[in-house]
Amino acid sequence: MTELLEEILEECARYTKEGKLADYIPELTKANPDDFGIFIISGDKRVSKAGDFTKEFTIQSVVKPILLLLALMDNGIECVKNHVGVEATGKPFDAINYSEQKLLSENINPMVNMGAIAMCTLIKGDTYLDKFNRLLELTRLLANNPDIEMDEEVYLSEKRTGNKNRALAYLLKTYGMIKDDVEDVLDCYFRACSIKVSCADLAKIGLTLASHGKSQFTGERIFPAKYAYYVNAILMNCGMYDGSGEFAVKVGVPAKSGVGGGIMAIVPTRMGIGIYSPALDSKGNSIAGIKALEMLSKKLYLSIF
Amino acid sequence: MTELLEEILEECARYTKEGKLADYIPELTKANPDDFGIFIISGDKRVSKAGDFTKEFTIQSVVKPILLLLALMDNGIECVKNHVGVEATGKPFDAINYSEQKLLSENINPMVNMGAIAMCTLIKGDTYLDKFNRLLELTRLLANNPDIEMDEEVYLSEKRTGNKNRALAYLLKTYGMIKDDVEDVLDCYFRACSIKVSCADLAKIGLTLASHGKSQFTGERIFPAKYAYYVNAILMNCGMYDGSGEFAVKVGVPAKSGVGGGIMAIVPTRMGIGIYSPALDSKGNSIAGIKALEMLSKKLYLSIF
Amino acid sequence: MTELLEEILEECARYTKEGKLADYIPELTKANPDDFGIFIISGDKRVSKAGDFTKEFTIQSVVKPILLLLALMDNGIECVKNHVGVEATGKPFDAINYSEQKLLSENINPMVNMGAIAMCTLIKGDTYLDKFNRLLELTRLLANNPDIEMDEEVYLSEKRTGNKNRALAYLLKTYGMIKDDVEDVLDCYFRACSIKVSCADLAKIGLTLASHGKSQFTGERIFPAKYAYYVNAILMNCGMYDGSGEFAVKVGVPAKSGVGGGIMAIVPTRMGIGIYSPALDSKGNSIAGIKALEMLSKKLYLSIF
Amino acid sequence: MTELLEEILEECARYTKEGKLADYIPELTKANPDDFGIFIISGDKRVSKAGDFTKEFTIQSVVKPILLLLALMDNGIECVKNHVGVEATGKPFDAINYSEQKLLSENINPMVNMGAIAMCTLIKGDTYLDKFNRLLELTRLLANNPDIEMDEEVYLSEKRTGNKNRALAYLLKTYGMIKDDVEDVLDCYFRACSIKVSCADLAKIGLTLASHGKSQFTGERIFPAKYAYYVNAILMNCGMYDGSGEFAVKVGVPAKSGVGGGIMAIVPTRMGIGIYSPALDSKGNSIAGIKALEMLSKKLYLSIF
């Protein structure tokens, strides 16, 4: 298996040349576009890994399923669905999901920025820092890694330059979908995106979702199975931005990518996969990461279809 | 199992009162809104059924996955993907998927009308009637039912009143996505939508897709497994119109609905399901049909997530 | 004055190199891109002219104000406004003025194709050929030229290739804004666009609008003054496609352009101007024609603002 | 003339019942919906007035032409046009004029909020308070009224609740159309909207625009005539929000409305008109104010078409 992974990385490394680093925040341009790592953990905790799997990077949009999970744990499915819809938008992740002077919960979903920002308001906590700390705690628990921390530089960089997200948040505010102070909500969101993880972390979080909420590390049930079905289904339809359809036909498993270069893939009941390769395609997905998952899916019959 | 199905139909029958019959073509308003049937066939060909499962109705959009399958069989994945994209549009099925004076294959998918009309041109055949006849043949083969025919009245009604589809087709023509005569292409499409099926037919077609192309009835491989992965993945993301996300979280299997009231659901490797109940929700999906599938999914752990 | 016009043509001739001939119908590419003519007629019937002012070309969209005038004469302001709105659309002339699955009269105006096609249905006449003949008659009357005819080649070319207009017309049909046979309505529209005129004709039609409906040639009142106010106001806001704002600040008079290369400008109470130069800018307006009008407006203080 | 105005007010007063007060900022709901005043001043400084013409109200969007004028005076036509386009958008005044992940100067105009906010950055001044003070000075000069002040309550109310404008401004920032601090720019814009005026002030500002920049009060030229042509043309096409087309056909003169209930109308070379009636139609225009202008235009032949 390690051999297979090494082969795949070698085969797919050339695609890293075709992508480019995210540049919407200055900090992300400091990544090494040649980095490429993969980490797989199966239901019986067997681990396979290759390449730069120990490299740390910011979680970015891969935090969205964790945010959704916490929103579900805090509020239940009905409440979350009433605030943030479940349909693919047909538009880029940072689009203004709004039309004809209306903004309805049906127009957004938990995997686009507007939906993710709205979900921050659903997390329990006295302050937005409390909310973020609870999210960080859950991330650590899902990954079975108490050392996960936030990247201060990236957080500050996001906060300084995140004007598109500010525009989205003020629009949410205008239409009553944010009640609190917009900068407080955004602070929580920018912190969430700046959580630092490795391929191993993503693979383990993926495994917990693949195991429908039961930690394979502690035996503990972290969340009810129904929330895993909810999160995984949404990842299938909207997890890879406006490339989700392409990913579904090529790879066929729920997954979430982030502009930091990470991808978390979930093979229900079977395994969690973490990939890192920061060169992105035009939709914001790790270009070599997707190619690797495509090869892996074919070799290991991963598609759930 | 039959008992379970009867229970479910009884429980869900009240939802038929909340929906309404499709009225965009006059013929469809002649359906009986109280009709409600279900037919399930599993991999070992065990059958369970309840209600009005023998009723015949027009296949309407449920023909789209069959159309896609034939386009794939005739042209391969790359060609089909180049002509008709794979991303959810975020819009209703009959929307004009077009923006800023451009129409690109990425803007459409095989489950929206524009994509389905475009797929008609990909089917092999000397005339559009030949193309349709090959589609009809494939439908019979997938359903293991040589008696499947077209409903002449519905076909003529569609042809007479299908002006929205005409607008969509002329737009495809304008942007070079239809090369042939628009009325010829539409004739094939209107015929395709008018194929008459029962719950049993839909269940059996679903089973063939769940079995990845191998007929459980004849043992014959009708199409390569990779096309089943392709079709099922697209159904998951776009099969239930702009209610696909909701269906994914609630039911969790690939499915296709039609405004005739039919739903075909595919439980990969396990079973095919056909449902009929012509009262529709606002998105054009059988309202009681979805409810029944939701209950069934919970009872039988059908979700693939 | 003739000297001034010759100077302006000389000065602006170089702009013809920056534009290109309309190519959406094959016939239009046969024009000579170097042709450039101007014809001005004032309230006291003094004429000034220069360049290729005798060249004939098809009227194309410049027929829209005449179509609007006849619709007003046949139905009155209220009726016309209820069928076809009066607001600028912010979109190109052949755009699909439609959003969110609705098509309302407010979404269109008489100067975009959808509005112009809809107006054909408002003209009185037993058949669509009758309607067209009445339009042709009115055109002759306004231009004081009984010899105006339709260009058969261009008409057939439009009819053969006008698929975008077909798409627009079927959309109008879908939403009840066309009751009759779509091809009949389009036939009338394609004929209307194919009327053959010269700069002199456009200038004289413009003068009749500038004179608020009283023919300066016969002394006869052709239509009530209120319709001139209506038509001229709409030309100001929407006459030059999505370049109407630019034209208003630069030239400052109501005008209408056509992709055949003609521009008709109306200086209320003072004069009518006809220009011909078939090289178009990216919005479909005669590029040198606009430049000439800009110079002329500065020299003769034409702006009504 | 006074008699005519009184008649018109009496006739149109009933329309105030059909409109409603702006409620997007709390302060505006404190207006008296029955207030109705008009003030006309002609080129020879003859004044006619009726009703509540002394009532003060906030200028709101009627400040946009003054903002445009100052931007022109500070930067010239080319620069202003490069930053803020001139085409009608086909959308409401507070719309997000943005599509397909791009925001270009062509997408906005000086009369929609995005354009007006962008224009604040073009005003000269060391700070945004300086910029505002220069705008206030110009307003006083145009109105020949040194006592014009800002309404502190309305300003604070706008600043507190103007989240839609914040969303628009952060979008401008994202796409490089604002370089400075967004809150600073908005502060200037909110102050500008909160300038307190009467019908007399609006009429006098209108007269200065009708007189192409030469003050009829001091004989001084305040700005070059070409800027008046520019401003008046844009008002014609976009001044009455997405009701500009309707206004053009019914009244036929450049005008600007504000959600405070004011309308400033400009009859080029002839007169300036100020109207106040705070009950608005669905597009944000004073409902009785428009009716009064329509009657007045018919009686006095005001249409420039």
PDB file of C-alpha atoms in Angstrom, chain A residues 41 54 75 86 103 118 121 130 164-165 167-168 183 207 216 241 249 256 276-277 280:
ATOM      1  CA  ILE A  41      -6.200   5.577   7.872  1.00  0.00           C
ATOM      2  CA  THR A  54       3.921  15.695   8.171  1.00  0.00           C
ATOM      3  CA  ASN A  75     -28.771  22.900  17.331  1.00  0.00           C
ATOM      4  CA  VAL A  86     -28.408  22.213   1.448  1.00  0.00           C
ATOM      5  CA  LEU A 103     -31.282  36.479   0.366  1.00  0.00           C
ATOM      6  CA  ALA A 118     -23.697  32.158   8.884  1.00  0.00           C
ATOM      7  CA  THR A 121     -23.494  32.364  14.571  1.00  0.00           C
ATOM      8  CA  ASP A 130     -15.579  30.915  23.018  1.00  0.00           C
ATOM      9  CA  LYS A 164     -14.807  39.769   0.088  1.00  0.00           C
ATOM     10  CA  ASN A 165     -15.812  37.851   3.213  1.00  0.00           C
ATOM     11  CA  ALA A 167     -18.906  42.027   1.920  1.00  0.00           C
ATOM     12  CA  LEU A 168     -20.595  38.618   2.238  1.00  0.00           C
ATOM     13  CA  GLU A 183     -16.531  41.788  12.820  1.00  0.00           C
ATOM     14  CA  LEU A 207     -12.169   8.503   9.470  1.00  0.00           C
ATOM     15  CA  GLN A 216     -11.830   4.783  16.275  1.00  0.00           C
ATOM     16  CA  TYR A 241     -16.642  23.862  -4.717  1.00  0.00           C
ATOM     17  CA  VAL A 249     -17.865  11.151 -11.310  1.00  0.00           C
ATOM     18  CA  LYS A 256     -13.684  18.732   1.216  1.00  0.00           C
ATOM     19  CA  TYR A 276      -1.748  18.077   0.912  1.00  0.00           C
ATOM     20  CA  SER A 277      -0.517  19.801  -2.224  1.00  0.00           C
ATOM     21  CA  LEU A 280      -4.610  24.833  -6.935  1.00  0.00           C
TER      22      LEU A 280
END
